[in-house]
JSON list of C-alpha atoms in Angstrom, two decimals:
[
{"chain": "A", "resi": 67, "resn": "MET", "atom": "CA", "xyz": [-0.04, 0.00, 0.06]},
{"chain": "A", "resi": 68, "resn": "LYS", "atom": "CA", "xyz": [2.82, 2.39, 0.89]},
{"chain": "A", "resi": 69, "resn": "SER", "atom": "CA", "xyz": [4.55, 1.66, -2.40]},
{"chain": "A", "resi": 70, "resn": "SER", "atom": "CA", "xyz": [1.20, 2.22, -4.36]},
{"chain": "A", "resi": 71, "resn": "SER", "atom": "CA", "xyz": [0.74, 5.52, -2.53]},
{"chain": "A", "resi": 72, "resn": "ARG", "atom": "CA", "xyz": [4.28, 6.59, -3.33]},
{"chain": "A", "resi": 73, "resn": "LYS", "atom": "CA", "xyz": [3.77, 5.87, -6.98]},
{"chain": "A", "resi": 74, "resn": "LYS", "atom": "CA", "xyz": [0.50, 7.89, -7.09]},
{"chain": "A", "resi": 75, "resn": "ALA", "atom": "CA", "xyz": [2.25, 10.68, -5.35]},
{"chain": "A", "resi": 76, "resn": "VAL", "atom": "CA", "xyz": [5.08, 10.80, -7.89]},
{"chain": "A", "resi": 77, "resn": "ARG", "atom": "CA", "xyz": [2.67, 10.57, -10.81]},
{"chain": "A", "resi": 78, "resn": "SER", "atom": "CA", "xyz": [0.72, 13.54, -9.41]},
{"chain": "A", "resi": 79, "resn": "ASN", "atom": "CA", "xyz": [3.80, 15.73, -9.41]},
{"chain": "A", "resi": 80, "resn": "PRO", "atom": "CA", "xyz": [3.90, 18.20, -12.43]},
{"chain": "A", "resi": 81, "resn": "LYS", "atom": "CA", "xyz": [7.60, 17.35, -13.01]},
{"chain": "A", "resi": 82, "resn": "TYR", "atom": "CA", "xyz": [6.77, 13.87, -13.57]},
{"chain": "A", "resi": 83, "resn": "HIS", "atom": "CA", "xyz": [4.08, 14.67, -16.20]},
{"chain": "A", "resi": 84, "resn": "LEU", "atom": "CA", "xyz": [6.50, 17.08, -17.99]},
{"chain": "A", "resi": 85, "resn": "LEU", "atom": "CA", "xyz": [9.08, 14.16, -18.25]},
{"chain": "A", "resi": 86, "resn": "ALA", "atom": "CA", "xyz": [6.37, 11.62, -19.21]},
{"chain": "A", "resi": 87, "resn": "SER", "atom": "CA", "xyz": [4.92, 13.90, -22.11]},
{"chain": "A", "resi": 88, "resn": "TRP", "atom": "CA", "xyz": [6.72, 13.07, -25.28]},
{"chain": "A", "resi": 89, "resn": "TRP", "atom": "CA", "xyz": [5.83, 16.53, -26.67]},
{"chain": "A", "resi": 90, "resn": "ALA", "atom": "CA", "xyz": [7.18, 18.22, -23.70]},
{"chain": "A", "resi": 91, "resn": "ARG", "atom": "CA", "xyz": [10.60, 16.35, -24.18]},
{"chain": "A", "resi": 92, "resn": "HIS", "atom": "CA", "xyz": [10.61, 17.20, -27.91]},
{"chain": "A", "resi": 93, "resn": "LEU", "atom": "CA", "xyz": [10.10, 20.85, -27.12]},
{"chain": "A", "resi": 94, "resn": "LEU", "atom": "CA", "xyz": [12.86, 21.00, -24.44]},
{"chain": "A", "resi": 95, "resn": "VAL", "atom": "CA", "xyz": [15.37, 19.17, -26.68]},
{"chain": "A", "resi": 96, "resn": "ILE", "atom": "CA", "xyz": [14.52, 21.33, -29.62]},
{"chain": "A", "resi": 97, "resn": "ALA", "atom": "CA", "xyz": [15.09, 24.55, -27.37]},
{"chain": "A", "resi": 98, "resn": "ILE", "atom": "CA", "xyz": [18.39, 23.10, -26.28]},
{"chain": "A", "resi": 99, "resn": "GLY", "atom": "CA", "xyz": [19.45, 22.39, -29.73]},
{"chain": "A", "resi": 100, "resn": "VAL", "atom": "CA", "xyz": [18.47, 25.73, -31.03]},
{"chain": "A", "resi": 101, "resn": "ALA", "atom": "CA", "xyz": [20.17, 27.63, -28.20]},
{"chain": "A", "resi": 102, "resn": "GLY", "atom": "CA", "xyz": [23.31, 25.56, -28.46]},
{"chain": "A", "resi": 103, "resn": "THR", "atom": "CA", "xyz": [23.44, 25.97, -32.23]},
{"chain": "A", "resi": 104, "resn": "TRP", "atom": "CA", "xyz": [23.14, 29.73, -31.76]},
{"chain": "A", "resi": 105, "resn": "LEU", "atom": "CA", "xyz": [25.97, 29.89, -29.34]},
{"chain": "A", "resi": 106, "resn": "PHE", "atom": "CA", "xyz": [28.31, 27.94, -31.56]},
{"chain": "A", "resi": 107, "resn": "LEU", "atom": "CA", "xyz": [27.32, 30.40, -34.40]},
{"chain": "A", "resi": 108, "resn": "TYR", "atom": "CA", "xyz": [28.01, 33.35, -32.32]},
{"chain": "A", "resi": 109, "resn": "SER", "atom": "CA", "xyz": [31.31, 32.13, -30.90]},
{"chain": "A", "resi": 110, "resn": "ARG", "atom": "CA", "xyz": [32.79, 32.06, -34.50]},
{"chain": "A", "resi": 111, "resn": "ILE", "atom": "CA", "xyz": [31.47, 35.21, -36.03]},
{"chain": "A", "resi": 112, "resn": "GLU", "atom": "CA", "xyz": [34.70, 35.71, -37.87]},
{"chain": "A", "resi": 113, "resn": "TRP", "atom": "CA", "xyz": [34.30, 32.62, -39.92]},
{"chain": "A", "resi": 114, "resn": "SER", "atom": "CA", "xyz": [32.58, 32.43, -43.28]},
{"chain": "A", "resi": 115, "resn": "PRO", "atom": "CA", "xyz": [28.83, 31.79, -43.16]},
{"chain": "A", "resi": 116, "resn": "MET", "atom": "CA", "xyz": [29.12, 28.25, -44.72]},
{"chain": "A", "resi": 117, "resn": "HIS", "atom": "CA", "xyz": [31.77, 27.13, -42.13]},
{"chain": "A", "resi": 118, "resn": "ARG", "atom": "CA", "xyz": [30.05, 28.73, -39.17]},
{"chain": "A", "resi": 119, "resn": "TRP", "atom": "CA", "xyz": [26.92, 26.87, -39.86]},
{"chain": "A", "resi": 120, "resn": "ASN", "atom": "CA", "xyz": [28.63, 23.77, -40.79]},
{"chain": "A", "resi": 121, "resn": "ARG", "atom": "CA", "xyz": [30.57, 23.57, -37.51]},
{"chain": "A", "resi": 122, "resn": "ALA", "atom": "CA", "xyz": [27.71, 24.99, -35.38]},
{"chain": "A", "resi": 123, "resn": "VAL", "atom": "CA", "xyz": [25.24, 22.16, -36.36]},
{"chain": "A", "resi": 124, "resn": "GLY", "atom": "CA", "xyz": [27.77, 19.51, -36.40]},
{"chain": "A", "resi": 125, "resn": "ASP", "atom": "CA", "xyz": [29.31, 20.35, -32.96]},
{"chain": "A", "resi": 126, "resn": "MET", "atom": "CA", "xyz": [25.73, 20.73, -31.44]},
{"chain": "A", "resi": 127, "resn": "SER", "atom": "CA", "xyz": [24.86, 17.20, -32.88]},
{"chain": "A", "resi": 128, "resn": "ILE", "atom": "CA", "xyz": [27.80, 15.56, -31.02]},
{"chain": "A", "resi": 129, "resn": "VAL", "atom": "CA", "xyz": [26.96, 17.42, -27.90]},
{"chain": "A", "resi": 130, "resn": "LEU", "atom": "CA", "xyz": [23.49, 15.88, -27.97]},
{"chain": "A", "resi": 131, "resn": "VAL", "atom": "CA", "xyz": [24.84, 12.36, -28.83]},
{"chain": "A", "resi": 132, "resn": "ALA", "atom": "CA", "xyz": [27.28, 12.79, -25.76]},
{"chain": "A", "resi": 133, "resn": "VAL", "atom": "CA", "xyz": [24.46, 13.64, -23.46]},
{"chain": "A", "resi": 134, "resn": "ALA", "atom": "CA", "xyz": [22.43, 10.79, -24.72]},
{"chain": "A", "resi": 135, "resn": "MET", "atom": "CA", "xyz": [25.31, 8.40, -24.16]},
{"chain": "A", "resi": 136, "resn": "SER", "atom": "CA", "xyz": [25.98, 9.78, -20.69]},
{"chain": "A", "resi": 137, "resn": "LEU", "atom": "CA", "xyz": [22.29, 9.35, -19.37]},
{"chain": "A", "resi": 138, "resn": "GLY", "atom": "CA", "xyz": [22.53, 5.50, -19.08]},
{"chain": "A", "resi": 139, "resn": "PRO", "atom": "CA", "xyz": [25.69, 5.37, -16.97]},
{"chain": "A", "resi": 140, "resn": "LEU", "atom": "CA", "xyz": [24.51, 8.46, -14.92]},
{"chain": "A", "resi": 141, "resn": "SER", "atom": "CA", "xyz": [21.37, 6.66, -14.08]},
{"chain": "A", "resi": 142, "resn": "ARG", "atom": "CA", "xyz": [23.40, 3.62, -12.59]},
{"chain": "A", "resi": 143, "resn": "ILE", "atom": "CA", "xyz": [25.64, 5.90, -10.75]},
{"chain": "A", "resi": 144, "resn": "TRP", "atom": "CA", "xyz": [22.91, 8.23, -9.38]},
{"chain": "A", "resi": 145, "resn": "ARG", "atom": "CA", "xyz": [19.52, 6.60, -9.31]},
{"chain": "A", "resi": 146, "resn": "SER", "atom": "CA", "xyz": [17.75, 9.96, -9.12]},
{"chain": "A", "resi": 147, "resn": "THR", "atom": "CA", "xyz": [18.80, 10.62, -12.79]},
{"chain": "A", "resi": 148, "resn": "ALA", "atom": "CA", "xyz": [16.92, 7.59, -13.98]},
{"chain": "A", "resi": 149, "resn": "LYS", "atom": "CA", "xyz": [14.01, 9.88, -14.70]},
{"chain": "A", "resi": 150, "resn": "LEU", "atom": "CA", "xyz": [15.83, 11.45, -17.48]},
{"chain": "A", "resi": 151, "resn": "LEU", "atom": "CA", "xyz": [16.32, 8.41, -19.47]},
{"chain": "A", "resi": 152, "resn": "PRO", "atom": "CA", "xyz": [13.33, 8.97, -21.66]},
{"chain": "A", "resi": 153, "resn": "PHE", "atom": "CA", "xyz": [15.14, 11.93, -23.09]},
{"chain": "A", "resi": 154, "resn": "ARG", "atom": "CA", "xyz": [17.63, 9.64, -24.94]},
{"chain": "A", "resi": 155, "resn": "ARG", "atom": "CA", "xyz": [15.26, 9.05, -27.75]},
{"chain": "A", "resi": 156, "resn": "GLU", "atom": "CA", "xyz": [14.59, 12.74, -28.40]},
{"chain": "A", "resi": 157, "resn": "LEU", "atom": "CA", "xyz": [18.17, 13.55, -27.91]},
{"chain": "A", "resi": 158, "resn": "GLY", "atom": "CA", "xyz": [19.23, 10.91, -30.58]},
{"chain": "A", "resi": 159, "resn": "ILE", "atom": "CA", "xyz": [16.51, 12.03, -33.02]},
{"chain": "A", "resi": 160, "resn": "TYR", "atom": "CA", "xyz": [17.64, 15.74, -33.00]},
{"chain": "A", "resi": 161, "resn": "ALA", "atom": "CA", "xyz": [21.22, 14.83, -32.98]},
{"chain": "A", "resi": 162, "resn": "VAL", "atom": "CA", "xyz": [20.74, 13.00, -36.22]},
{"chain": "A", "resi": 163, "resn": "LEU", "atom": "CA", "xyz": [18.69, 15.76, -37.48]},
{"chain": "A", "resi": 164, "resn": "LEU", "atom": "CA", "xyz": [21.46, 18.15, -36.91]},
{"chain": "A", "resi": 165, "resn": "ALA", "atom": "CA", "xyz": [23.95, 15.72, -38.46]},
{"chain": "A", "resi": 166, "resn": "PHE", "atom": "CA", "xyz": [21.72, 15.61, -41.57]},
{"chain": "A", "resi": 167, "resn": "ILE", "atom": "CA", "xyz": [21.63, 19.44, -41.85]},
{"chain": "A", "resi": 168, "resn": "HIS", "atom": "CA", "xyz": [25.48, 19.49, -41.23]},
{"chain": "A", "resi": 169, "resn": "ALA", "atom": "CA", "xyz": [25.91, 16.99, -44.21]},
{"chain": "A", "resi": 170, "resn": "THR", "atom": "CA", "xyz": [23.69, 18.96, -46.39]},
{"chain": "A", "resi": 171, "resn": "ILE", "atom": "CA", "xyz": [25.55, 22.21, -45.73]},
{"chain": "A", "resi": 172, "resn": "ILE", "atom": "CA", "xyz": [28.80, 20.39, -46.73]},
{"chain": "A", "resi": 173, "resn": "LEU", "atom": "CA", "xyz": [27.31, 18.86, -49.83]},
{"chain": "A", "resi": 174, "resn": "ILE", "atom": "CA", "xyz": [26.04, 22.29, -51.12]},
{"chain": "A", "resi": 175, "resn": "GLY", "atom": "CA", "xyz": [28.45, 24.79, -49.64]},
{"chain": "A", "resi": 176, "resn": "TRP", "atom": "CA", "xyz": [31.73, 22.99, -49.48]},
{"chain": "A", "resi": 177, "resn": "VAL", "atom": "CA", "xyz": [31.89, 20.43, -52.32]},
{"chain": "A", "resi": 178, "resn": "ASN", "atom": "CA", "xyz": [29.20, 22.02, -54.49]},
{"chain": "A", "resi": 179, "resn": "LEU", "atom": "CA", "xyz": [27.18, 18.72, -54.92]},
{"chain": "A", "resi": 180, "resn": "ASP", "atom": "CA", "xyz": [30.36, 17.06, -56.48]},
{"chain": "A", "resi": 181, "resn": "LEU", "atom": "CA", "xyz": [30.47, 13.66, -54.59]},
{"chain": "A", "resi": 182, "resn": "MET", "atom": "CA", "xyz": [33.96, 13.08, -55.96]},
{"chain": "A", "resi": 183, "resn": "ARG", "atom": "CA", "xyz": [35.20, 16.04, -53.97]},
{"chain": "A", "resi": 184, "resn": "LEU", "atom": "CA", "xyz": [33.38, 14.69, -50.91]},
{"chain": "A", "resi": 185, "resn": "VAL", "atom": "CA", "xyz": [35.73, 11.63, -50.94]},
{"chain": "A", "resi": 186, "resn": "GLY", "atom": "CA", "xyz": [38.86, 13.74, -51.49]},
{"chain": "A", "resi": 187, "resn": "PHE", "atom": "CA", "xyz": [39.13, 13.93, -55.45]},
{"chain": "A", "resi": 188, "resn": "GLU", "atom": "CA", "xyz": [39.67, 17.16, -57.44]},
{"chain": "A", "resi": 189, "resn": "PHE", "atom": "CA", "xyz": [39.29, 17.45, -61.14]},
{"chain": "A", "resi": 190, "resn": "HIS", "atom": "CA", "xyz": [42.65, 17.90, -62.84]},
{"chain": "A", "resi": 191, "resn": "PRO", "atom": "CA", "xyz": [42.32, 20.16, -66.07]},
{"chain": "A", "resi": 192, "resn": "GLY", "atom": "CA", "xyz": [45.52, 18.74, -67.47]},
{"chain": "A", "resi": 193, "resn": "LEU", "atom": "CA", "xyz": [44.73, 15.27, -67.10]},
{"chain": "A", "resi": 194, "resn": "GLN", "atom": "CA", "xyz": [41.07, 15.69, -67.73]},
{"chain": "A", "resi": 195, "resn": "LYS", "atom": "CA", "xyz": [40.11, 13.44, -64.88]},
{"chain": "A", "resi": 196, "resn": "TYR", "atom": "CA", "xyz": [39.65, 13.27, -61.06]},
{"chain": "A", "resi": 197, "resn": "VAL", "atom": "CA", "xyz": [42.76, 12.83, -58.92]},
{"chain": "A", "resi": 198, "resn": "MET", "atom": "CA", "xyz": [42.95, 12.02, -55.19]},
{"chain": "A", "resi": 199, "resn": "VAL", "atom": "CA", "xyz": [44.39, 15.09, -53.35]},
{"chain": "A", "resi": 200, "resn": "GLN", "atom": "CA", "xyz": [42.93, 14.71, -49.88]},
{"chain": "A", "resi": 201, "resn": "HIS", "atom": "CA", "xyz": [43.14, 11.17, -48.35]},
{"chain": "A", "resi": 202, "resn": "GLY", "atom": "CA", "xyz": [42.22, 12.17, -44.84]},
{"chain": "A", "resi": 203, "resn": "PHE", "atom": "CA", "xyz": [39.19, 14.37, -46.03]},
{"chain": "A", "resi": 204, "resn": "ALA", "atom": "CA", "xyz": [37.85, 11.19, -47.90]},
{"chain": "A", "resi": 205, "resn": "ILE", "atom": "CA", "xyz": [38.26, 8.81, -45.00]},
{"chain": "A", "resi": 206, "resn": "ALA", "atom": "CA", "xyz": [36.67, 11.26, -42.53]},
{"chain": "A", "resi": 207, "resn": "ASN", "atom": "CA", "xyz": [33.83, 11.99, -44.78]},
{"chain": "A", "resi": 208, "resn": "LEU", "atom": "CA", "xyz": [33.15, 8.37, -45.47]},
{"chain": "A", "resi": 209, "resn": "ILE", "atom": "CA", "xyz": [33.14, 7.74, -41.72]},
{"chain": "A", "resi": 210, "resn": "GLY", "atom": "CA", "xyz": [30.63, 10.76, -41.40]},
{"chain": "A", "resi": 211, "resn": "VAL", "atom": "CA", "xyz": [28.40, 9.30, -44.08]},
{"chain": "A", "resi": 212, "resn": "LEU", "atom": "CA", "xyz": [28.32, 5.91, -42.35]},
{"chain": "A", "resi": 213, "resn": "ALA", "atom": "CA", "xyz": [27.57, 7.44, -39.09]},
{"chain": "A", "resi": 214, "resn": "LEU", "atom": "CA", "xyz": [24.72, 9.47, -40.60]},
{"chain": "A", "resi": 215, "resn": "LEU", "atom": "CA", "xyz": [23.18, 6.34, -42.36]},
{"chain": "A", "resi": 216, "resn": "TYR", "atom": "CA", "xyz": [23.42, 4.38, -39.15]},
{"chain": "A", "resi": 217, "resn": "GLY", "atom": "CA", "xyz": [21.97, 7.38, -37.27]},
{"chain": "A", "resi": 218, "resn": "LEU", "atom": "CA", "xyz": [18.96, 7.65, -39.65]},
{"chain": "A", "resi": 219, "resn": "ILE", "atom": "CA", "xyz": [18.23, 3.95, -38.97]},
{"chain": "A", "resi": 220, "resn": "LEU", "atom": "CA", "xyz": [18.47, 4.55, -35.19]},
{"chain": "A", "resi": 221, "resn": "ALA", "atom": "CA", "xyz": [16.20, 7.72, -35.40]},
{"chain": "A", "resi": 222, "resn": "ALA", "atom": "CA", "xyz": [13.75, 5.95, -37.64]},
{"chain": "A", "resi": 223, "resn": "THR", "atom": "CA", "xyz": [13.26, 3.10, -35.21]},
{"chain": "A", "resi": 224, "resn": "SER", "atom": "CA", "xyz": [13.27, 5.23, -31.99]},
{"chain": "A", "resi": 225, "resn": "ASN", "atom": "CA", "xyz": [9.48, 4.94, -31.55]},
{"chain": "A", "resi": 226, "resn": "ASP", "atom": "CA", "xyz": [7.00, 2.61, -30.14]},
{"chain": "A", "resi": 227, "resn": "ARG", "atom": "CA", "xyz": [5.59, 1.38, -33.33]},
{"chain": "A", "resi": 228, "resn": "SER", "atom": "CA", "xyz": [9.10, 0.12, -34.33]},
{"chain": "A", "resi": 229, "resn": "LEU", "atom": "CA", "xyz": [9.38, -1.53, -30.98]},
{"chain": "A", "resi": 230, "resn": "ARG", "atom": "CA", "xyz": [6.24, -3.44, -31.52]},
{"chain": "A", "resi": 231, "resn": "TRP", "atom": "CA", "xyz": [7.01, -4.35, -35.21]},
{"chain": "A", "resi": 232, "resn": "LEU", "atom": "CA", "xyz": [10.65, -5.52, -34.52]},
{"chain": "A", "resi": 233, "resn": "GLY", "atom": "CA", "xyz": [10.03, -6.90, -31.21]},
{"chain": "A", "resi": 234, "resn": "ASN", "atom": "CA", "xyz": [11.88, -6.21, -28.02]},
{"chain": "A", "resi": 235, "resn": "SER", "atom": "CA", "xyz": [15.08, -8.13, -28.57]},
{"chain": "A", "resi": 236, "resn": "VAL", "atom": "CA", "xyz": [15.63, -7.08, -32.15]},
{"chain": "A", "resi": 237, "resn": "TRP", "atom": "CA", "xyz": [14.76, -3.38, -31.30]},
{"chain": "A", "resi": 238, "resn": "LYS", "atom": "CA", "xyz": [17.22, -3.42, -28.31]},
{"chain": "A", "resi": 239, "resn": "PHE", "atom": "CA", "xyz": [19.97, -4.98, -30.60]},
{"chain": "A", "resi": 240, "resn": "VAL", "atom": "CA", "xyz": [19.39, -2.12, -33.14]},
{"chain": "A", "resi": 241, "resn": "GLN", "atom": "CA", "xyz": [19.37, 0.67, -30.55]},
{"chain": "A", "resi": 242, "resn": "ARG", "atom": "CA", "xyz": [22.57, -0.66, -28.91]},
{"chain": "A", "resi": 243, "resn": "GLY", "atom": "CA", "xyz": [24.25, 0.63, -32.16]},
{"chain": "A", "resi": 244, "resn": "THR", "atom": "CA", "xyz": [24.36, 4.06, -30.44]},
{"chain": "A", "resi": 245, "resn": "TYR", "atom": "CA", "xyz": [27.82, 2.97, -29.23]},
{"chain": "A", "resi": 246, "resn": "VAL", "atom": "CA", "xyz": [28.87, 2.56, -32.88]},
{"chain": "A", "resi": 247, "resn": "LEU", "atom": "CA", "xyz": [27.30, 5.86, -33.91]},
{"chain": "A", "resi": 248, "resn": "TRP", "atom": "CA", "xyz": [29.02, 7.55, -31.03]},
{"chain": "A", "resi": 249, "resn": "TRP", "atom": "CA", "xyz": [32.55, 6.51, -31.83]},
{"chain": "A", "resi": 250, "resn": "LEU", "atom": "CA", "xyz": [32.16, 6.93, -35.58]},
{"chain": "A", "resi": 251, "resn": "SER", "atom": "CA", "xyz": [31.06, 10.57, -34.72]},
{"chain": "A", "resi": 252, "resn": "VAL", "atom": "CA", "xyz": [34.06, 11.01, -32.39]},
{"chain": "A", "resi": 253, "resn": "VAL", "atom": "CA", "xyz": [36.54, 10.04, -35.14]},
{"chain": "A", "resi": 254, "resn": "HIS", "atom": "CA", "xyz": [34.82, 12.10, -37.83]},
{"chain": "A", "resi": 255, "resn": "THR", "atom": "CA", "xyz": [34.73, 15.14, -35.65]},
{"chain": "A", "resi": 256, "resn": "GLY", "atom": "CA", "xyz": [38.25, 14.59, -34.24]},
{"chain": "A", "resi": 257, "resn": "TYR", "atom": "CA", "xyz": [39.76, 14.63, -37.75]},
{"chain": "A", "resi": 258, "resn": "PHE", "atom": "CA", "xyz": [38.31, 18.05, -38.67]},
{"chain": "A", "resi": 259, "resn": "LEU", "atom": "CA", "xyz": [39.12, 19.52, -35.21]},
{"chain": "A", "resi": 260, "resn": "TYR", "atom": "CA", "xyz": [42.68, 18.36, -35.25]},
{"chain": "A", "resi": 261, "resn": "LEU", "atom": "CA", "xyz": [44.07, 17.06, -38.49]},
{"chain": "A", "resi": 262, "resn": "HIS", "atom": "CA", "xyz": [42.34, 18.43, -41.68]},
{"chain": "A", "resi": 263, "resn": "PHE", "atom": "CA", "xyz": [44.02, 21.73, -41.74]},
{"chain": "A", "resi": 264, "resn": "LEU", "atom": "CA", "xyz": [47.62, 20.51, -40.93]},
{"chain": "A", "resi": 265, "resn": "ASP", "atom": "CA", "xyz": [48.41, 19.90, -44.62]},
{"chain": "A", "resi": 266, "resn": "PHE", "atom": "CA", "xyz": [51.50, 21.82, -45.80]},
{"chain": "A", "resi": 267, "resn": "HIS", "atom": "CA", "xyz": [49.82, 23.18, -48.77]},
{"chain": "A", "resi": 268, "resn": "ARG", "atom": "CA", "xyz": [46.75, 24.57, -47.16]},
{"chain": "A", "resi": 269, "resn": "ALA", "atom": "CA", "xyz": [46.66, 27.69, -45.04]},
{"chain": "A", "resi": 270, "resn": "THR", "atom": "CA", "xyz": [46.28, 26.86, -41.45]},
{"chain": "A", "resi": 271, "resn": "PRO", "atom": "CA", "xyz": [43.62, 28.70, -39.68]},
{"chain": "A", "resi": 272, "resn": "GLU", "atom": "CA", "xyz": [43.34, 29.74, -35.96]},
{"chain": "A", "resi": 273, "resn": "PRO", "atom": "CA", "xyz": [42.81, 26.56, -33.87]},
{"chain": "A", "resi": 274, "resn": "ASN", "atom": "CA", "xyz": [39.10, 25.84, -33.21]},
{"chain": "A", "resi": 275, "resn": "TRP", "atom": "CA", "xyz": [38.11, 26.64, -29.70]},
{"chain": "A", "resi": 276, "resn": "PHE", "atom": "CA", "xyz": [36.12, 23.40, -29.49]},
{"chain": "A", "resi": 277, "resn": "GLN", "atom": "CA", "xyz": [39.15, 21.18, -29.49]},
{"chain": "A", "resi": 278, "resn": "TRP", "atom": "CA", "xyz": [39.49, 21.03, -25.64]},
{"chain": "A", "resi": 279, "resn": "PRO", "atom": "CA", "xyz": [35.76, 20.91, -24.84]},
{"chain": "A", "resi": 280, "resn": "PHE", "atom": "CA", "xyz": [35.56, 18.04, -27.27]},
{"chain": "A", "resi": 281, "resn": "VAL", "atom": "CA", "xyz": [38.23, 16.24, -25.30]},
{"chain": "A", "resi": 282, "resn": "GLY", "atom": "CA", "xyz": [36.43, 16.88, -22.07]},
{"chain": "A", "resi": 283, "resn": "LEU", "atom": "CA", "xyz": [33.08, 15.68, -23.70]},
{"chain": "A", "resi": 284, "resn": "VAL", "atom": "CA", "xyz": [34.61, 12.45, -24.94]},
{"chain": "A", "resi": 285, "resn": "GLY", "atom": "CA", "xyz": [36.31, 12.10, -21.45]},
{"chain": "A", "resi": 286, "resn": "ALA", "atom": "CA", "xyz": [33.25, 12.61, -19.56]},
{"chain": "A", "resi": 287, "resn": "VAL", "atom": "CA", "xyz": [31.41, 10.01, -21.54]},
{"chain": "A", "resi": 288, "resn": "LEU", "atom": "CA", "xyz": [34.26, 7.44, -21.06]},
{"chain": "A", "resi": 289, "resn": "THR", "atom": "CA", "xyz": [34.48, 8.26, -17.31]},
{"chain": "A", "resi": 290, "resn": "PHE", "atom": "CA", "xyz": [30.69, 7.88, -16.71]},
{"chain": "A", "resi": 291, "resn": "GLN", "atom": "CA", "xyz": [30.83, 4.52, -18.53]},
{"chain": "A", "resi": 292, "resn": "PHE", "atom": "CA", "xyz": [33.84, 3.32, -16.57]},
{"chain": "A", "resi": 293, "resn": "VAL", "atom": "CA", "xyz": [32.45, 4.41, -13.26]},
{"chain": "A", "resi": 294, "resn": "ALA", "atom": "CA", "xyz": [29.02, 2.82, -13.88]},
{"chain": "A", "resi": 295, "resn": "SER", "atom": "CA", "xyz": [30.50, -0.35, -15.23]},
{"chain": "A", "resi": 296, "resn": "SER", "atom": "CA", "xyz": [32.86, -0.63, -12.06]},
{"chain": "A", "resi": 297, "resn": "ALA", "atom": "CA", "xyz": [29.95, 0.03, -9.79]},
{"chain": "A", "resi": 298, "resn": "THR", "atom": "CA", "xyz": [27.75, -2.52, -11.55]},
{"chain": "A", "resi": 299, "resn": "LEU", "atom": "CA", "xyz": [30.68, -5.21, -11.37]},
{"chain": "A", "resi": 300, "resn": "TYR", "atom": "CA", "xyz": [31.21, -4.39, -7.59]},
{"chain": "A", "resi": 301, "resn": "LYS", "atom": "CA", "xyz": [27.56, -5.12, -6.91]},
{"chain": "A", "resi": 302, "resn": "VAL", "atom": "CA", "xyz": [27.54, -8.28, -8.82]},
{"chain": "A", "resi": 303, "resn": "ARG", "atom": "CA", "xyz": [30.74, -9.48, -7.00]},
{"chain": "A", "resi": 304, "resn": "ARG", "atom": "CA", "xyz": [29.06, -8.50, -3.68]},
{"chain": "A", "resi": 305, "resn": "ARG", "atom": "CA", "xyz": [25.98, -10.51, -4.53]},
{"chain": "A", "resi": 306, "resn": "GLU", "atom": "CA", "xyz": [28.01, -13.59, -5.58]},
{"chain": "A", "resi": 307, "resn": "SER", "atom": "CA", "xyz": [30.08, -13.43, -2.30]},
{"chain": "A", "resi": 308, "resn": "ALA", "atom": "CA", "xyz": [26.98, -13.05, -0.16]},
{"chain": "A", "resi": 309, "resn": "ALA", "atom": "CA", "xyz": [25.37, -16.01, -2.05]},
{"chain": "A", "resi": 310, "resn": "SER", "atom": "CA", "xyz": [28.42, -18.23, -1.54]}
]
């Protein structure tokens, strides 16, 4: 009876209804995404418009993915954060949407819809054919395309209808791919933050201020995962010891 009364009290709390409402979660994540993108834009006002928008939506996308990746481990470290777990779905959906916008800006504004340029080739007038000139650019973009395609699959199946259609076990298997998406995004972002502008034949711009925050972001996700895994292992070992 006490447990039932406690559950009813929690459900009568307005904060609980806010977290339980899918539309409220969508609106909140949209607001965070818009505000974060605007801050990234404002912080690089000296850049060209294309690169400002390109980096702003790309960086905000990986921030949302990082937050989504952190919620699971955090819920195991601090039980009170478990109420935030439903936000993982909306965070993932809008992270993928921002990544799609990021890819569109690159296709139109950077490589001018030339898919050969997207994978590191440039047209050589003398040879009258495409030649490879940016190996790293090609690999990083292919990794980014792979991450986007996988992200679109995850976003498309992040709903209750897909859960019912695929079944619980298959749906969970697909959604566990967020770890794959996360590391593909880290590699893709890391290349453009640290390596792309080091070529000797290309002018080197001022370092991107997001370099160290990016390290902190990745480090935080790894730390949360390590601490949560260690805590879970400790509890399992304690139960095994008590049982024996």
